Amino acid sequence: MSGKPHKRKDIKKSEYKARVSELRTKLLLAQQAVREHGVPVIVLFAGVDGAGKHETVDLLNEWMDPRLLRTCAYGPPSEEERERPAFWRYWRDQPPAGQIGLFLSAWYSVPLLEQVKGISDEKLFQTRLTRINHYEKTLADNGALILKFYMHLGQKEQLRRLRKLAADSLTSWEVRPKDWEHWALYDRFMEVSEHLVKTSDQPHARWHMIDASAERRRGLDVAETILEAIESRVAMVRKQADTKPARPRRPRKHNVLDRLKMDRQLEKEEYRRQLVELRARLGRLQRQAHQKRFSSIFMLEGWDAGGKGGAIRRITSALDARNYQVIPVAAPTDEEKAHHYLWRFWRHIPRNGRVTIYDRSWYGRVLVERIEGYCNEDAWKRAYDEINQFESELVDDDIILCKFWIHISQNEQLRRFREREKIPYKKWKITEEDYRNRAKWDEYVAAVDDMVRKTSTTIAPWTLIEGNQKYYARIKVLRTVCEAMEARLS
Amino acid sequence: MSGKPHKRKDIKKSEYKARVSELRTKLLLAQQAVREHGVPVIVLFAGVDGAGKHETVDLLNEWMDPRLLRTCAYGPPSEEERERPAFWRYWRDQPPAGQIGLFLSAWYSVPLLEQVKGISDEKLFQTRLTRINHYEKTLADNGALILKFYMHLGQKEQLRRLRKLAADSLTSWEVRPKDWEHWALYDRFMEVSEHLVKTSDQPHARWHMIDASAERRRGLDVAETILEAIESRVAMVRKQADTKPARPRRPRKHNVLDRLKMDRQLEKEEYRRQLVELRARLGRLQRQAHQKRFSSIFMLEGWDAGGKGGAIRRITSALDARNYQVIPVAAPTDEEKAHHYLWRFWRHIPRNGRVTIYDRSWYGRVLVERIEGYCNEDAWKRAYDEINQFESELVDDDIILCKFWIHISQNEQLRRFREREKIPYKKWKITEEDYRNRAKWDEYVAAVDDMVRKTSTTIAPWTLIEGNQKYYARIKVLRTVCEAMEARLS
């Protein structure tokens, strides 16, 4: 492996002790700073068996404040994990802001080993690495500090380690048959590792090569690298100017919403007839999807009073309550706020054969967060790509995805607000905030226009719903859902 | 069924509309009050197939604010659910304070059906009902409002409903083969239901019998019952005096800690020898446990600076990082605060073959929460039983449970505080709070004494560790863990 670290002699015990003592103090201060500035830190280990990944993690757990540290190691995925996109379990385990996650046998493990053993081919390997790069990029772009360590041992040194462990009855259990199997593949392992490290070494997620032959030095090298990275990040964060709220942009002369024919209607009788039919059809399709283990995600965005809730109830009344959940997206909880903005949506991805309906969604990033300045301009501009990437992971995992924007005219919205205010049990739905949002109609039109243009992809197109008449809107939502399911199930 | 509701004629459509309108307004106000006062509300449905459980839940979703409502329905448990105690999934889904959970096919479902079909015997049925009563009691005692609806239909009426649905090609899918199977068992179903309702009708978790033959009345009856229950609970909460902090109690003359021989020691050489041995033994045992799919929970409580962290690291260094997690118990997150105090521990119960190590635990309820007055006297006094019940569920599910109190003398604690303050990388561990806690030594001794006496059960005994010398303490912890695992695995 060309990038392999220079082999160096280990340091003396006395020097080690002195350096550790100083290092520990600094690491603890660094952890405090990480917490204070709300940086999530991701430290990932890969490399040769016997190179001390586990021991290094133990050392870090000893040296640092364990309350701000979490270790995540992965074996074969469980049933619930297999029933979701491959990255679901890594998303779930991301450290919240201010904490450090130590990752062992994580997202590089399967791509590396399957490529070494010839289970995957070059194309799949490349696809997986691209996906990893996207994953790390979106974490880094949203504030995570990512450090990756490749622990290197020469083939002879690895053999010596494994033999020594195997010879002692007290440590022989640490050597698994798999370790010998991997050792025999050493050259291939190095070749694939080299490619992997080269391809996934990104400015925002650097690989650090560690010479694992010198045990004391190994731990110090890792810890000092972490320390430096944290210190330089914290210095950067401190310097950074406060984020400016996004400037509103004038809407384009022609936006995607202009094209909608807003006078579309359905007679009540016709509506009832179609509703019963579509409800039965959807029920049948969902039972098929459940048998075939296809999951679905239906996502509804739209103006306040646009009729999202009513459309959702027409969907759910056709489904078995055991198989769906509706996620109303309101202000995030503090656990959610402490994570990447997509984390709170990842956590509700349905298991195979189930349905999740999001009432508002991850598009909040490019709508309300953009307009209210809850995130800065860079963040929401970046979000289009991040969302496309997220949705492609869903669709690649065979999830049926429908995205709706329910559109109503400004006049119709006002009419509905007034109407709701007259009905005692609907009054609660109208708040000051609705009027504030309404005042920003043009800004929202521009944001919706950008959103639809940038995220209506071939694999995950938007369906715009002419919503001025509720009957028409509900039927169109139901029909779209049925057609999307039929297309996938046939 | 003797308790079955009186069959009444349905009400007129016009009257229905008027009542619904008024009811919806009141329900929304009730939801606001529930949120304001932080009451978690549990609404559970059971009863005859075709009696409209699903439809009633849809109705409530339409009438109420869906952001404060969540529907939970259960099918057969997933692998991850099967690998944990049966109630794990119901704990996980409990609504947070201020929200209403609607439960379908929940904790009564399996006990009822298995008893009807003769899969369970009288004894198992009774055991399950007892467990349910405990579960509901601890939820209610900790502030949840619980309402249970039994939806009743006569056998003929049920037949008529099923036939009508089956006859229409648009609704025939709603009738499953299982529904006919259950219908044939109608008498047995009624008999078992009657016993179930009688046995689990508790003052804090009442069953409400609903005549499901009149469709409009059915929805109104359920919603009005919910409304009344919420209104009377809210009135009660408003009246309630603020909780008083617990009064400190003088320690007993002789407490369980007095009996410990605090001068126990180990030579360094002997410690090292035993450590290597025990580490290998623990590693071997955990691999066996993993194969045999036994989970373990190791829980460490003890004085500040007692050496919990060091003992935990000696355990984890023998384990495979993929198979354990350490849960440091600090201040709860807001999601955790919004739930029953056991919820945050339930969420980390290990899957089969895994280990969870709790650094501090649910015993915080009867230690720090009692002493600092974070909960009232009733709450911590009740907690002993609740904890015994919780631990018996773990042990019944074949989880290996070890509970440690690491004891040091007051002088030794002071010595360690001083020592830590001299070492730069240990100084952070000592805060003002440690000295404040230290000042309450006697109160803690009394609390520990009560705790050990009341919760050292045959199935989940406490191990008290003489912790003045760390070597001795660590070895005793490791040995206890090994012995507990051996006892279970042999």
Short mmCIF file of C-alpha atoms in Angstrom, two decimals, chain B residues 1 61 75 77 98 137 177 220 261 294 340 372 374 410 426 434 466 477 487-488:
data_model
loop_
_atom_site.label_atom_id
_atom_site.label_comp_id
_atom_site.label_asym_id
_atom_site.label_seq_id
_atom_site.Cartn_x
_atom_site.Cartn_y
_atom_site.Cartn_z
CA MET B 1 -71.01 -11.38 28.92
CA ASN B 61 -57.89 11.27 14.36
CA GLY B 75 -48.93 -7.18 14.50
CA PRO B 77 -43.46 -8.87 16.94
CA GLY B 98 -49.10 16.01 26.93
CA LYS B 137 -50.49 0.63 37.54
CA PRO B 177 -60.30 -15.31 7.04
CA LEU B 220 -69.86 9.75 20.41
CA LYS B 261 -15.32 -5.33 55.78
CA PHE B 294 -28.64 -14.76 26.57
CA HIS B 340 -42.29 7.50 32.73
CA GLU B 372 -32.96 16.21 46.22
CA TYR B 374 -36.93 15.81 42.39
CA GLN B 410 -16.23 8.82 53.76
CA LYS B 426 -8.78 14.03 36.65
CA ASP B 434 -19.62 16.23 44.47
CA GLU B 466 -15.97 -3.15 49.41
CA VAL B 477 -17.13 -7.05 40.25
CA ALA B 487 -24.86 -20.01 36.73
CA ARG B 488 -27.18 -19.11 33.89
#
